[in-house]
CSV table of C-alpha atoms in Angstrom, one decimal:
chain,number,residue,atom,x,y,z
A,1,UNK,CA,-14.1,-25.4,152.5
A,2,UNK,CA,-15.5,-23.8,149.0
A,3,UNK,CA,-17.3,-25.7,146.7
A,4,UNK,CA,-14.5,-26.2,144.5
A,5,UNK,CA,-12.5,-28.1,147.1
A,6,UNK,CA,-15.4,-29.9,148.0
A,7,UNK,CA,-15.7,-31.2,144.1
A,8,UNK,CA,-12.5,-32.3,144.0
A,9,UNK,CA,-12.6,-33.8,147.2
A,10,UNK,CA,-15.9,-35.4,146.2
A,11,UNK,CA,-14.1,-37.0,142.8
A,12,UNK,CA,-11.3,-38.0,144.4
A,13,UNK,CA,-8.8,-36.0,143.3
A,14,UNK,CA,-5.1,-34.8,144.5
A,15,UNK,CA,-5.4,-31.0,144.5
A,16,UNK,CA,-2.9,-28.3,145.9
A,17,UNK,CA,-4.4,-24.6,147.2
A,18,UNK,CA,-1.6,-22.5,145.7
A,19,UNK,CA,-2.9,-19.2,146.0
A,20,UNK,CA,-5.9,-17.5,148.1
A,21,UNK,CA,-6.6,-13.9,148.3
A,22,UNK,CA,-9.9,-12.1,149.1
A,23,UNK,CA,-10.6,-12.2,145.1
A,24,UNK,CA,-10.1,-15.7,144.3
A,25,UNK,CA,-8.7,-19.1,145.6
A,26,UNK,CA,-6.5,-21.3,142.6
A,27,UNK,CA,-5.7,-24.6,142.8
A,28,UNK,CA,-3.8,-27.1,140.9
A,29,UNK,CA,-5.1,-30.9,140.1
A,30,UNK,CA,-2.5,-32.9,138.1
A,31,UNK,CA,-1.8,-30.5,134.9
A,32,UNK,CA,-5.1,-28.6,135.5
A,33,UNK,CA,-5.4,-25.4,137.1
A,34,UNK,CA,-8.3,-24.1,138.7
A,35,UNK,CA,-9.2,-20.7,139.0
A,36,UNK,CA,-12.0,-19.8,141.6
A,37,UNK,CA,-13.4,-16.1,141.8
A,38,UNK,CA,-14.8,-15.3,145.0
A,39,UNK,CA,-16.4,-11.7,144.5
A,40,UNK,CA,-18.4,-9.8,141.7
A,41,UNK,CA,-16.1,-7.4,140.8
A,42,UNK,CA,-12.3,-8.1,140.6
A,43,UNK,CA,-10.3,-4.4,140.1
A,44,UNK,CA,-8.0,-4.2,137.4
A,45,UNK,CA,-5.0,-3.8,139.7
A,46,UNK,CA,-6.0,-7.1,141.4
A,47,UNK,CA,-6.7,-9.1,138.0
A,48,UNK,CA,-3.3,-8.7,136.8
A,49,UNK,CA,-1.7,-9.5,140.2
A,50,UNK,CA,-3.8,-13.0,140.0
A,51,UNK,CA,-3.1,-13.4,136.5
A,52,UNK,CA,0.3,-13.2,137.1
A,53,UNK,CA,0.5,-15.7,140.1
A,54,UNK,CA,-1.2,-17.7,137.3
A,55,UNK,CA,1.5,-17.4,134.7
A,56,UNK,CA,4.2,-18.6,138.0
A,57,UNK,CA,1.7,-21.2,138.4
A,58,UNK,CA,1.5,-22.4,134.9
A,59,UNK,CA,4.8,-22.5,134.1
A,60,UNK,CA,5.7,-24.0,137.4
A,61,UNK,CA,3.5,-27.1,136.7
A,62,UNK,CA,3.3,-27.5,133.1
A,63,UNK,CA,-0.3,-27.0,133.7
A,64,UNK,CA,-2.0,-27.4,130.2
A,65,UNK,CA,-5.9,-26.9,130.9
A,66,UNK,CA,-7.1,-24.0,132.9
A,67,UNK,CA,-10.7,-23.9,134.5
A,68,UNK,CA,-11.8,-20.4,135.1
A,69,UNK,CA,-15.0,-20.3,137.5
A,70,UNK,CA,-16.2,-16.7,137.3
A,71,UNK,CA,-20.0,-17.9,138.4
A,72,UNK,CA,-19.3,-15.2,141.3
A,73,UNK,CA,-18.7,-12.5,138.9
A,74,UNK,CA,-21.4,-9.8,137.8
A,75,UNK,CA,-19.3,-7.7,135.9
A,76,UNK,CA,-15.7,-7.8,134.0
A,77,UNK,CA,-13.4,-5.1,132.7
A,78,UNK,CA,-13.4,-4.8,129.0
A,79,UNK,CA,-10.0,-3.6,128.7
A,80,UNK,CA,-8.6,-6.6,131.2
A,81,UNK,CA,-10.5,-9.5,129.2
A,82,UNK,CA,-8.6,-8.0,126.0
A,83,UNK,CA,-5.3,-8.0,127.5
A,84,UNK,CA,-6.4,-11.7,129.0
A,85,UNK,CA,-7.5,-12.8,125.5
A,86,UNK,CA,-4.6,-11.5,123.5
A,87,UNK,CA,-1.6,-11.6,125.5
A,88,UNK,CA,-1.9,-13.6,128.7
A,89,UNK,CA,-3.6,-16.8,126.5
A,90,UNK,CA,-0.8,-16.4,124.2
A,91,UNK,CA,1.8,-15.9,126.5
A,92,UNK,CA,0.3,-19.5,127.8
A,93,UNK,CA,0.1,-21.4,124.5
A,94,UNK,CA,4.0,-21.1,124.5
A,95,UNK,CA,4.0,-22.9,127.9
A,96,UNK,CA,1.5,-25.6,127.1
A,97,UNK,CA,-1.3,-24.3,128.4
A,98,UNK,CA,-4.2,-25.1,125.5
A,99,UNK,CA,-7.6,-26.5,127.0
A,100,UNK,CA,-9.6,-22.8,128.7
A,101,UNK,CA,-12.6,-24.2,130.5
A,102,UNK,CA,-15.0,-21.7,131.5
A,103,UNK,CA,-18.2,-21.5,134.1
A,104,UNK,CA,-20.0,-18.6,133.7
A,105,UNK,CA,-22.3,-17.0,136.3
A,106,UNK,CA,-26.2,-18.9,136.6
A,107,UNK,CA,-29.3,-17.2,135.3
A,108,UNK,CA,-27.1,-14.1,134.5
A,109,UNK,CA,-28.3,-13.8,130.9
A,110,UNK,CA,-27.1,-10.4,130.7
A,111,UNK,CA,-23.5,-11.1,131.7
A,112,UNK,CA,-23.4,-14.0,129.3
A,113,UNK,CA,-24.6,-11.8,126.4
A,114,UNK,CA,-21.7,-9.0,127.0
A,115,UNK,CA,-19.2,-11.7,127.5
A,116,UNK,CA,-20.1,-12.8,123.9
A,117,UNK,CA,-20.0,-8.7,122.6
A,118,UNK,CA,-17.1,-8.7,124.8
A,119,UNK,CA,-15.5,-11.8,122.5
A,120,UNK,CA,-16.7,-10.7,119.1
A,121,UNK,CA,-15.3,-7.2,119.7
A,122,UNK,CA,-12.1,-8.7,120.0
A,123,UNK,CA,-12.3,-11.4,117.1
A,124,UNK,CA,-12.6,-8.6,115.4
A,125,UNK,CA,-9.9,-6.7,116.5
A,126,UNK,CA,-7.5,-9.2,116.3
A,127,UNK,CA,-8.8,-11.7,114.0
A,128,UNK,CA,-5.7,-13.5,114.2
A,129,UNK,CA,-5.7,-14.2,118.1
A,130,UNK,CA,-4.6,-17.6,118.9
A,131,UNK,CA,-6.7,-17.5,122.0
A,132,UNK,CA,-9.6,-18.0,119.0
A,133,UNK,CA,-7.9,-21.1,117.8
A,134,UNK,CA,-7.7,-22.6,121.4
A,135,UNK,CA,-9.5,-25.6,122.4
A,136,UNK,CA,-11.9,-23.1,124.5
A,137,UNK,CA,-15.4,-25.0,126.1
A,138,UNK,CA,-17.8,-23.3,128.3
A,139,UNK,CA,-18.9,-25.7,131.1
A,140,UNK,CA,-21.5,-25.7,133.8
A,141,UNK,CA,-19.3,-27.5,136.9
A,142,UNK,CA,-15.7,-28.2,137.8
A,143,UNK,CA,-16.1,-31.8,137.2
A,144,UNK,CA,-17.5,-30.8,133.5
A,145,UNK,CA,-15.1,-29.0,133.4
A,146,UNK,CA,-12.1,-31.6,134.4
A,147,UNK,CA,-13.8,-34.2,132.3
A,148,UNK,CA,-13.8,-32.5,129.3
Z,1,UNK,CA,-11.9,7.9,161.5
Z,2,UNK,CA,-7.9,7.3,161.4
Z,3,UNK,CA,-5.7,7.8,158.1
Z,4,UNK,CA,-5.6,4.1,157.8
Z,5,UNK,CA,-9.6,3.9,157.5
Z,6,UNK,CA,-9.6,6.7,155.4
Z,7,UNK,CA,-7.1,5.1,152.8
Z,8,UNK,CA,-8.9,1.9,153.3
Z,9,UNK,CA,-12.6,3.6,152.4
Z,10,UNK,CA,-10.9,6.0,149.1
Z,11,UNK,CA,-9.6,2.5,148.3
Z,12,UNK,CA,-13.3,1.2,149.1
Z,13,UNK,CA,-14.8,4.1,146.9
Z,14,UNK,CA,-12.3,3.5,143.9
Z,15,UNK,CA,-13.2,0.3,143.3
Z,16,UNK,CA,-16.9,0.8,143.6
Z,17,UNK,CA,-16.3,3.5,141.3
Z,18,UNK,CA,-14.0,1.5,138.9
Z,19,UNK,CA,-17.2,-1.3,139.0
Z,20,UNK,CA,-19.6,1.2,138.0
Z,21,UNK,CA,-17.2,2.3,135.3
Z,22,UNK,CA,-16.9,-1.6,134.3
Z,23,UNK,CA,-20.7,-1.8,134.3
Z,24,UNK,CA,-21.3,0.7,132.1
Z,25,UNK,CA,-18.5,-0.2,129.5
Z,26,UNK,CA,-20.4,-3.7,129.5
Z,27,UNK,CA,-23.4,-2.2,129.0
Z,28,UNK,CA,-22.6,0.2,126.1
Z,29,UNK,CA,-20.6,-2.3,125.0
Z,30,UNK,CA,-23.5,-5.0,124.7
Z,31,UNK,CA,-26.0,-2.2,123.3
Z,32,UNK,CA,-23.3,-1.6,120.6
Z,33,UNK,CA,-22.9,-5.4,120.0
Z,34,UNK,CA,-26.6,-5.9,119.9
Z,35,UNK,CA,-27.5,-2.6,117.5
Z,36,UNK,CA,-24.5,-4.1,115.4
Z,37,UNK,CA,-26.6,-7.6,114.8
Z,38,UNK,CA,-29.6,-6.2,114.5
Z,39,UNK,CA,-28.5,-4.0,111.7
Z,40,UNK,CA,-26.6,-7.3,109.8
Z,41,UNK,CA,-29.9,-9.2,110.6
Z,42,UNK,CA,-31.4,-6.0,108.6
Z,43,UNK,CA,-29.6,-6.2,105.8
Z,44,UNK,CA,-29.3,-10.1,105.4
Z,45,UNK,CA,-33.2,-9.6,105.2
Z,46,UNK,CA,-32.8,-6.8,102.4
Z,47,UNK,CA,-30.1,-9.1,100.8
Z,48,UNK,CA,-33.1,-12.4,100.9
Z,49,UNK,CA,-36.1,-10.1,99.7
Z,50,UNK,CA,-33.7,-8.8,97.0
Z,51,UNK,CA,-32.8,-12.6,96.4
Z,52,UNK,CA,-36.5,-13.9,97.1
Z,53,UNK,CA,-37.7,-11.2,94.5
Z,54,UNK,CA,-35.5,-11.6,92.0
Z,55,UNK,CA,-36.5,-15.3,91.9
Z,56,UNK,CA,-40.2,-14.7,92.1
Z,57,UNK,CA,-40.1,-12.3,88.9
Z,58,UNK,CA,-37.8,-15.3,87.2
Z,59,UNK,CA,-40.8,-17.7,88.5
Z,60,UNK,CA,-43.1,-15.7,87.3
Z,61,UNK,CA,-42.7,-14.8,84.4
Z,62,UNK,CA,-41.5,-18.6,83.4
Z,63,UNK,CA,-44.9,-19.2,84.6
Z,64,UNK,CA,-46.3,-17.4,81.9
Z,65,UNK,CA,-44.3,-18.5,79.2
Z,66,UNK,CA,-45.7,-21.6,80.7
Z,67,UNK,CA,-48.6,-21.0,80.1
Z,68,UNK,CA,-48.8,-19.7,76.9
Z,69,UNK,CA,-47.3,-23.0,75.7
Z,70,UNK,CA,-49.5,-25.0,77.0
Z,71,UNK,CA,-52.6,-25.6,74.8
Z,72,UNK,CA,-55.8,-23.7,75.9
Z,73,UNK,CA,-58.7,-26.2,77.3
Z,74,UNK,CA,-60.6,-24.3,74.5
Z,75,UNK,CA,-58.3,-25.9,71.9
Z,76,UNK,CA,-58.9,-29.1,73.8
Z,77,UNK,CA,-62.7,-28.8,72.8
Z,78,UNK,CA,-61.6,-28.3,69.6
Z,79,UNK,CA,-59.8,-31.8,69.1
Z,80,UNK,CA,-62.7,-33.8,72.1
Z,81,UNK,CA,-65.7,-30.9,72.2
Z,82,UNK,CA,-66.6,-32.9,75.4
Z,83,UNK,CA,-63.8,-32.4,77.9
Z,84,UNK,CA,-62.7,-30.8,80.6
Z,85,UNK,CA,-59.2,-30.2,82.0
Z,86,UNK,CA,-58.7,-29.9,85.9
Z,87,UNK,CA,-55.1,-28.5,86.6
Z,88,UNK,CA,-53.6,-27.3,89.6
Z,89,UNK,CA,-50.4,-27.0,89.5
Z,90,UNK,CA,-48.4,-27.3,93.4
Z,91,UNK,CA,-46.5,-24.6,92.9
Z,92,UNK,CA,-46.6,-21.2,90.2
Z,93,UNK,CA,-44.9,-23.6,87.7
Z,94,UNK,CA,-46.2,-27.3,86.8
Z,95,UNK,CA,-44.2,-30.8,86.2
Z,96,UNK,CA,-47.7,-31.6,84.7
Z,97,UNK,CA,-48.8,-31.2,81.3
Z,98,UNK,CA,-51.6,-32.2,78.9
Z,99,UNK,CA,-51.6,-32.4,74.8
Z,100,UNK,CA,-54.1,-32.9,72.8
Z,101,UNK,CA,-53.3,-33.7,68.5
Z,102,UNK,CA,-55.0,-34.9,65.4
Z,103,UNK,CA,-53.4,-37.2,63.1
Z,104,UNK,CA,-54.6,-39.3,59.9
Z,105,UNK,CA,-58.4,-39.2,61.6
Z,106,UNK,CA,-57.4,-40.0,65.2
Z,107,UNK,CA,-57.5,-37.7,68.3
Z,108,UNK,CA,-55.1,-38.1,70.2
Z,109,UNK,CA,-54.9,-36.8,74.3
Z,110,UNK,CA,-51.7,-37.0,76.3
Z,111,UNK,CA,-51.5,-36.5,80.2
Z,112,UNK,CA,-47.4,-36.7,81.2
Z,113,UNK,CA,-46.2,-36.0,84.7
Z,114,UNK,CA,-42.8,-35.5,85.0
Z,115,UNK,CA,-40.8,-36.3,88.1
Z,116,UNK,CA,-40.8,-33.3,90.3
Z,117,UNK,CA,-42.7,-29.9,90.6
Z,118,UNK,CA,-41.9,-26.3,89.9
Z,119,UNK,CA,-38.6,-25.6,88.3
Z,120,UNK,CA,-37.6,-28.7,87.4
Z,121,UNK,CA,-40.8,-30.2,86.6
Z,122,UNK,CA,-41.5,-27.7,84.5
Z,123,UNK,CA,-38.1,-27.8,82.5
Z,124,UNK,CA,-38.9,-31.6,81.9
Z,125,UNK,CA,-42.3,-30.5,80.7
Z,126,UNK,CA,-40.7,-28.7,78.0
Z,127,UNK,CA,-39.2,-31.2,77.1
Z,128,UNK,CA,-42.3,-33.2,77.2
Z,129,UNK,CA,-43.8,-30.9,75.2
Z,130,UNK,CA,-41.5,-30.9,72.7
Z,131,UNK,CA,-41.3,-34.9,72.0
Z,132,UNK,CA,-45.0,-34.9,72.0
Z,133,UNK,CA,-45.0,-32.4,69.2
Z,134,UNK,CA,-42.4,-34.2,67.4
Z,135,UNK,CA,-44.6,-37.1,67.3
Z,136,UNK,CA,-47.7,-35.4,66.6
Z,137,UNK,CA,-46.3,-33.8,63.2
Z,138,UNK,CA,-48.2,-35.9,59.8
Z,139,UNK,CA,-44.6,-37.3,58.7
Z,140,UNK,CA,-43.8,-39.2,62.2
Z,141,UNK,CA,-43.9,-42.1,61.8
Z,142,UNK,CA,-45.2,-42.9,65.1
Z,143,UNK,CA,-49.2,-44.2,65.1
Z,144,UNK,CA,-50.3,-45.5,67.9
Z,145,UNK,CA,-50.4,-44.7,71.6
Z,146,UNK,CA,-47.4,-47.4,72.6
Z,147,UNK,CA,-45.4,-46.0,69.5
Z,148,UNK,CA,-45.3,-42.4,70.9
Z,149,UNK,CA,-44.5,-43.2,74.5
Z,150,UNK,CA,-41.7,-45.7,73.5
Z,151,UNK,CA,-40.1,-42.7,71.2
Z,152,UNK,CA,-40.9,-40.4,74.2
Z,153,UNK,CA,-39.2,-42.6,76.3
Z,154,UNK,CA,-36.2,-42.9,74.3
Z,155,UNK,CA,-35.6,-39.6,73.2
Z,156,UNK,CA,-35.8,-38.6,77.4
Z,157,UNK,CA,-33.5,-41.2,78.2
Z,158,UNK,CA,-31.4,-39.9,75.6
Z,159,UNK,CA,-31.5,-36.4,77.0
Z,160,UNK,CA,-30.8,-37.2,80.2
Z,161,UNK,CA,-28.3,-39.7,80.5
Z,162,UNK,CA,-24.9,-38.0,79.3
Z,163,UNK,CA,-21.2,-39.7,78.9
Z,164,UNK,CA,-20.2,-38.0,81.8
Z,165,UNK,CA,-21.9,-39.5,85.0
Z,166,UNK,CA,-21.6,-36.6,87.4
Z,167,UNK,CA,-24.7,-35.2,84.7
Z,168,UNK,CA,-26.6,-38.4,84.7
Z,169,UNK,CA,-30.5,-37.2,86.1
Z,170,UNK,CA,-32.8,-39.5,87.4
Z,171,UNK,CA,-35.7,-37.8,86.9
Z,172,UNK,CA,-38.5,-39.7,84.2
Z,173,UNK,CA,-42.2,-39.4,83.4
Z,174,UNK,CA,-45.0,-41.3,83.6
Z,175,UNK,CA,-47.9,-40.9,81.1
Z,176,UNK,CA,-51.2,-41.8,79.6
Z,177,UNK,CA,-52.1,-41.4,75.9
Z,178,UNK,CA,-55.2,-42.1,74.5
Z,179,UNK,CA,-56.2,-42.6,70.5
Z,180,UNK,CA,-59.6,-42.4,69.7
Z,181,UNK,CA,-61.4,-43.1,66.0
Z,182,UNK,CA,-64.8,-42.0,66.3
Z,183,UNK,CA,-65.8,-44.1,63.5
Z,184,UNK,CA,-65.3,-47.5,64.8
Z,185,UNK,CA,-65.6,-45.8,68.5
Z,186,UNK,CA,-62.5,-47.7,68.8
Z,187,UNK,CA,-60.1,-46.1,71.9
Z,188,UNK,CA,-56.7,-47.2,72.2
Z,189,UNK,CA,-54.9,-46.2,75.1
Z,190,UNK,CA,-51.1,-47.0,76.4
Z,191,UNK,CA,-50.4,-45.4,80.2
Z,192,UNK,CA,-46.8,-45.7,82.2
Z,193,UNK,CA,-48.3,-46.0,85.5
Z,194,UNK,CA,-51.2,-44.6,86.5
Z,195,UNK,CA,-54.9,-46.2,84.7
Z,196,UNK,CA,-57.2,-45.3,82.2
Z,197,UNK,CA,-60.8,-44.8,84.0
Z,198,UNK,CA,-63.7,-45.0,81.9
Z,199,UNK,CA,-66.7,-44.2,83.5
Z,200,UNK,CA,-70.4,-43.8,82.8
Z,201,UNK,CA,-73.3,-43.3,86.2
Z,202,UNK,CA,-73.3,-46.6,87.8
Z,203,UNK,CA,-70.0,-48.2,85.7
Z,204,UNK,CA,-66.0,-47.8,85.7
Z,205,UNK,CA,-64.0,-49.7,83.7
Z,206,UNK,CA,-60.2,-49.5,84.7
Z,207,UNK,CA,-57.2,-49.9,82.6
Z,208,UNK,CA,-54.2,-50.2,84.1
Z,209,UNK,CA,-51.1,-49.0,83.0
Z,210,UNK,CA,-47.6,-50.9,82.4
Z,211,UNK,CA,-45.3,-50.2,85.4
Z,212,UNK,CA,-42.0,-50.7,83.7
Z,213,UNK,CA,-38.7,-48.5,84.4
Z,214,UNK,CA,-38.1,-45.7,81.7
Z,215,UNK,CA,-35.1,-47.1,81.1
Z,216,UNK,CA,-36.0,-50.6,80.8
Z,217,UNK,CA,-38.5,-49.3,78.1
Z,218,UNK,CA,-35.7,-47.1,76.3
Z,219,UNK,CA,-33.4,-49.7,76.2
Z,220,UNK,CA,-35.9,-51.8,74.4
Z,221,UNK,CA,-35.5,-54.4,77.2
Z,222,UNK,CA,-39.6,-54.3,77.4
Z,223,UNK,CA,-42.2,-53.2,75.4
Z,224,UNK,CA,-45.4,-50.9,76.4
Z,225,UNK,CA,-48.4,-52.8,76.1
Z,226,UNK,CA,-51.8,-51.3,75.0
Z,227,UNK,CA,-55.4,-51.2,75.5
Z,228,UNK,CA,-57.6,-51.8,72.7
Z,229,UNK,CA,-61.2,-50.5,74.0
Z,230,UNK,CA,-64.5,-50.4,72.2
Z,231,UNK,CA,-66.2,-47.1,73.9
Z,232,UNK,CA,-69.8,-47.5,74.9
Z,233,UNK,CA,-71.9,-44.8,74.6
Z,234,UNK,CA,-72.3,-42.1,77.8
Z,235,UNK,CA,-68.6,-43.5,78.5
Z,236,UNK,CA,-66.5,-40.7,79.9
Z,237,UNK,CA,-62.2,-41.2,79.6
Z,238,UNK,CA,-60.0,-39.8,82.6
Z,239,UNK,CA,-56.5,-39.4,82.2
Z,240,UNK,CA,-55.1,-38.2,85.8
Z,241,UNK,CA,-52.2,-37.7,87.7
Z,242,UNK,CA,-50.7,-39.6,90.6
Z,243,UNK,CA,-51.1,-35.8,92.2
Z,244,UNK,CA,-54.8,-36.6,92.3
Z,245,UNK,CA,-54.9,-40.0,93.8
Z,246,UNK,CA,-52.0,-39.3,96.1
Z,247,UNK,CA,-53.9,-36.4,97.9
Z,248,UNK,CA,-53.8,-36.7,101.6
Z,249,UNK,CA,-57.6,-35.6,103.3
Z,250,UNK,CA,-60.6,-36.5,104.0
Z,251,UNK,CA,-61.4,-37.4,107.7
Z,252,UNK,CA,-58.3,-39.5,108.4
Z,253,UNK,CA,-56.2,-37.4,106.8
Z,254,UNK,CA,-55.1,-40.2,103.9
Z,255,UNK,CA,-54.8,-40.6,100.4
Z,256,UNK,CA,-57.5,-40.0,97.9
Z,257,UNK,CA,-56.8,-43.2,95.8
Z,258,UNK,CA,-58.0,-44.6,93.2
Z,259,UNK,CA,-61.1,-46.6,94.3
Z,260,UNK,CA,-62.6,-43.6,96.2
Z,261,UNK,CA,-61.8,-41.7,93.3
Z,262,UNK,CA,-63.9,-44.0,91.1
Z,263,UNK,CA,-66.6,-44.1,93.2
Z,264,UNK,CA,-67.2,-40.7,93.0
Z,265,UNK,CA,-66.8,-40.3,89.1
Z,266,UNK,CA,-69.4,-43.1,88.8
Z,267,UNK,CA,-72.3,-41.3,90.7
Z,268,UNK,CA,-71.6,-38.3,88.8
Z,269,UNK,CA,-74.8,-37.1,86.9
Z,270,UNK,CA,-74.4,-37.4,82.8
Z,271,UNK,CA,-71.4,-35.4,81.7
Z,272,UNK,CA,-71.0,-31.5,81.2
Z,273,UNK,CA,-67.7,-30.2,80.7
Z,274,UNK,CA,-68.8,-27.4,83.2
Z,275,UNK,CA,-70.9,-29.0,85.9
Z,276,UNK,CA,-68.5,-32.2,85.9
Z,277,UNK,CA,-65.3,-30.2,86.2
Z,278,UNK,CA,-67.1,-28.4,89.0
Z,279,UNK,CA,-67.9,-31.3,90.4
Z,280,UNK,CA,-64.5,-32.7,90.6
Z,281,UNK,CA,-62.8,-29.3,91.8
Z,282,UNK,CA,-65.4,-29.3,94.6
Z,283,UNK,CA,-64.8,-32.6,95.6
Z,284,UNK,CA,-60.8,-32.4,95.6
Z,285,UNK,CA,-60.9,-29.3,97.7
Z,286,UNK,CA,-63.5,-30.5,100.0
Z,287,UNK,CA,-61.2,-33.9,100.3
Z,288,UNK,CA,-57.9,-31.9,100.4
Z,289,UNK,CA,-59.5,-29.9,103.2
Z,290,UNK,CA,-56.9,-28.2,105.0
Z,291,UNK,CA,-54.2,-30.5,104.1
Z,292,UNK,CA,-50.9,-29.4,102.4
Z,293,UNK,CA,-51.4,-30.0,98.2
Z,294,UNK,CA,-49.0,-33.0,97.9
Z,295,UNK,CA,-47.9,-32.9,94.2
Z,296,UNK,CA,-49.4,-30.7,90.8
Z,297,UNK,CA,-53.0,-32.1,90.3
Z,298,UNK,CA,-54.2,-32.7,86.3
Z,299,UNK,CA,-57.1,-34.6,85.6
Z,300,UNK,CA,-58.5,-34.7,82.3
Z,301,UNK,CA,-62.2,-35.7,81.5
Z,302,UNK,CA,-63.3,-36.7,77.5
Z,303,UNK,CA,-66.6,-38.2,77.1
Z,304,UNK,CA,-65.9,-39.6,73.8
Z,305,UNK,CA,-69.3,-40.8,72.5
C-alpha cells in the first residue's frame, strides 16, 4: 500500500487505482485525480505515455482538480514541463479540469528553486498561457491537497 | 549477457543519460534564472539610488533655502540680546520655526510648530512664516499676542480648507507668542498648547496655554485667552516645542515632560546665552540617550530683565 492509498484510506474516502506502472501509480477520488510519482527521474518517453493515460482519465471522469505528488522526483525535463504547462493544462481546461495541486519534493530547495526558473521561463514565453490563470496551489499532503 | 539484457541495459544507460541531460538543463537553467534576478535586483538598486539621490539633492537644497529664511539666532539677539535658540530639527528639513519682530516698542518672539516634520512640516512653516510677517509689518493691525495667533489661525484655516473636500488637510499648528515692553516689564503671552515657562534658580512660573481646535478658533467659535505677566528680575522666558517634552529617554526610556523639564531649568545657574544653551543641549542628548529623536526639537530661552 503507498502512502497515498493509505491517506485516502485514512480520510475515508472512495478511491479507484486506475493506472500503475513502475513511474507512477494514479488514482481517482470523486472528481479528483491523483497523480503519484514513484521514482526521481521519469524519461520523456514515459511522461507523455502517463500524461496521456491522464487525459483518458480526465475526460473519462469529469475530473476537475488534479493532485500532482512529484515529492519522489529529483529532477524534471524542461522541455516536458513546457509541453505540460502549455498544452496538456490547456487541453484540460476544455474538459473541466481547473484546480492543479502540487507536492513538491521535502528539503529539496534546489529542485523547488528551478521549478520556479522552470515557471518564469515559461510565463515569459507564453505570457498568455492559461495554465497561469489556473487556480494552481502548492500543497505539502494529499489531504492539503483534497481539502483545498 | 543475452540480447534481451543488452537492450534492457542501452535502455538502462539512455535514461541515466537522458537524467543527467535533464540535470544539467535544470541547472543551467536555474543559474540563468538566478543571474537574471540578480541583475534586475541590480538595476532596481541603480533605479532607487538614482531616485533616493535625486530626492536628497531636492531635500537638500530646500534645506537651505530653509535656512536662509529663517532668522539668524544673531538677529534674535538683536530684538532679546539675552537669548538663546536650541533647534534640532528631526529630519534635514523642520515643521518648527521661530520669529522674532519689533512693533510700536514691543518685541515680539514666536515659537510655531506645525503638524508634521520634514517636507510637509516644512511647507506649513512657510506658510507660518509668511502670516507671521504679515502681522509683524507697522500697518497690521494686529497688536497683541491673541490678535496675531487668531489672524494666524484664520488665514491657515483658510489655506487649507478648499471647496473641494478631496483637498481638505488636516494638518494645524500650535504656537506660543510672547510681547514684551521693557518699560513697564510687562510680558504678554498667548500659546495654543504647549506653556509659557518662566524661570529664575529656585522658581518656575508656568503658563499654560489654551487647548482649543484651530478650527474652533478660526471659526470664531472661541477666543484665545492671554497672559498678562509682570517679569521679575533674573526671570528667564521659554517658548518650546512638544518635540522637547515629548522626548522618549532617560532610564525608563519615557517622555521628558514638562515637570522634569522644569526642574532642570530652575537649578540652572544665572543665565548665559552660551553656557545655558549648552546646558540644555547636554541635557537633551544625555536624556535622549540612544533613543530615536521623536519629533523637531525648538526651544527658545529670553531672559527678559
Amino acid at each position: 500500500m503507498t502512502s497515498v492509498e493509505k491517506t485516502l484510506i485514512d480520510l475515508g474516502k472512495e478511491y479507484k487505482l486506475l493506472h500503475q506502472t513502475p513511474e507512477a501509480n494514479v488514482y481517482v477520488t470523486g472528481s479528483s485525480m491523483i497523480c503519484e510519482l514513484l521514482v526521481p527521474y521519469v524519461t520523456i518517453e514515459k511522461f507523455q505515455e502517463l500524461f496521456s493515460k491522464l487525459s483518458t482519465i480526465v475526460a473519462e471522469y469529469k475530473i476537475d482538480k488534479f493532485i500532482f505528488d512529484k515529492r519522489s522526483l529529483r529532477t524534471f525535463h524542461q522541455p516536458s514541463m513546457e509541453w505540460y504547462f502549455t498544452v496538456w493544462k490547456e487541453e484540460m481546461y476544455k474538459l473541466g479540469l481547473n484546480k492543479h495541486r502540487k507536492i513538491l519534493p521535502v528539503g529539496q530547495d534546489w529542485f523547488a528553486e528551478a521549478v520556479h526558473a522552470g515557471r518564469e521561463f515559461i510565463r515569459e514565453k507564453y505570457p498568455d498561457c492559461i495554465a497561469f490563470k489556473l487556480d494552481m496551489q502548492y500543497v505539502d499532503s494529499i489531504e492539503e491537497g483534497l481539502e483545498k | 549477457m543475452d540480447s534481451n539484457e543488452l537492450t534492457r541495459l542501452k535502455e538502462r544507460i539512455a535514461a541515466l543519460e537522458e537524467e543527467i541531460t535533464s540535470q544539467q538543463q535544470m541547472f543551467l537553467m536555474s543559474q540563468e534564472y538566478l543571474k537574471k534576478v540578480k541583475d534586475e535586483l541590480e538595476e532596481s538598486k541603480k533605479s532607487l539610488e538614482r531616485a533616493n539621490k535625486y530626492l536628497m539633492d531636492g531635500i537638500n537644497y530646500s534645506t537651505r533655502i530653509q535656512r536662509a529664511i529663517f532668522q539668524t539666532e544673531s538677529f534674535a539677539r538683536e530684538i532679546f540680546p539675552n537669548s538663546f535658540i536650541y533647534f534640532k530639527p528631526k529630519d534635514k528639513l523642520s515643521g518648527d520655526v521661530y520669529w522674532f519682530f519689533e512693533k510700536k516698542g514691543l518685541r515680539y518672539a514666536a515659537v510655531v510648530d506645525c503638524t508634521g516634520h520634514g517636507v510637509p512640516g516644512a511647507m506649513l512653516v512657510m506658510v507660518a512664516i509668511s502670516l507671521l510677517k504679515e502681522a509683524a509689518a507697522e500697518d497690521s493691525g494686529f497688536n497683541s499676542p491673541s490678535e496675531i495667533l487668531t489672524f494666524m489661525a484664520k488665514a491657515f484655516h483658510r489655506y487649507t480648507h478648499t471647496e473641494s473636500a478631496e483637498l481638505v488637510i488636516h494638518d494645524s499648528f500650535e504656537a506660543i507668542l510672547i510681547s514684551y515692553e521693557a518699560e513697564s516689564k510687562l510680558l504678554r503671552c498667548c500659546a495654543m498648547r504647549n506653556p509659557l515657562l518662566l524661570v529664575k534658580p529656585g522658581q518656575v512660573r508656568r503658563f499654560d496655554g489654551n487647548r482649543f481646535a484651530l478650527s474652533d478658533i478660526a471659526k470664531g467659535h472661541v477666543q484665545l485667552t492671554e497672559h498678562h505677566i509682570t517679569i521679575e528680575p533674573g526671570e528667564v522666558a521659554y517658548l518650546f516645542t512638544d518635540g522637547v517634552q515629548d522626548q522618549f529617554g532617560g532610564p525608563l526610556g519615557r517622555k521628558l515632560g514638562i515637570k522634569r523639564l522644569s526642574h532642570f531649568l530652575e537649578k540652572l545657574p544665572p543665565f548665559d546665552n552660551f553656557e545655558t544653551k549648552s546646558a540644555f543641549s547636554e541635557f537633551f542628548d544625555s536624556w535622549k540617550g540612544n533613543q530615536k529623536q521623536t519629533d523637531d526639537v525648538l526651544l527658545v530661552g529670553i531672559q527678559l530683565l
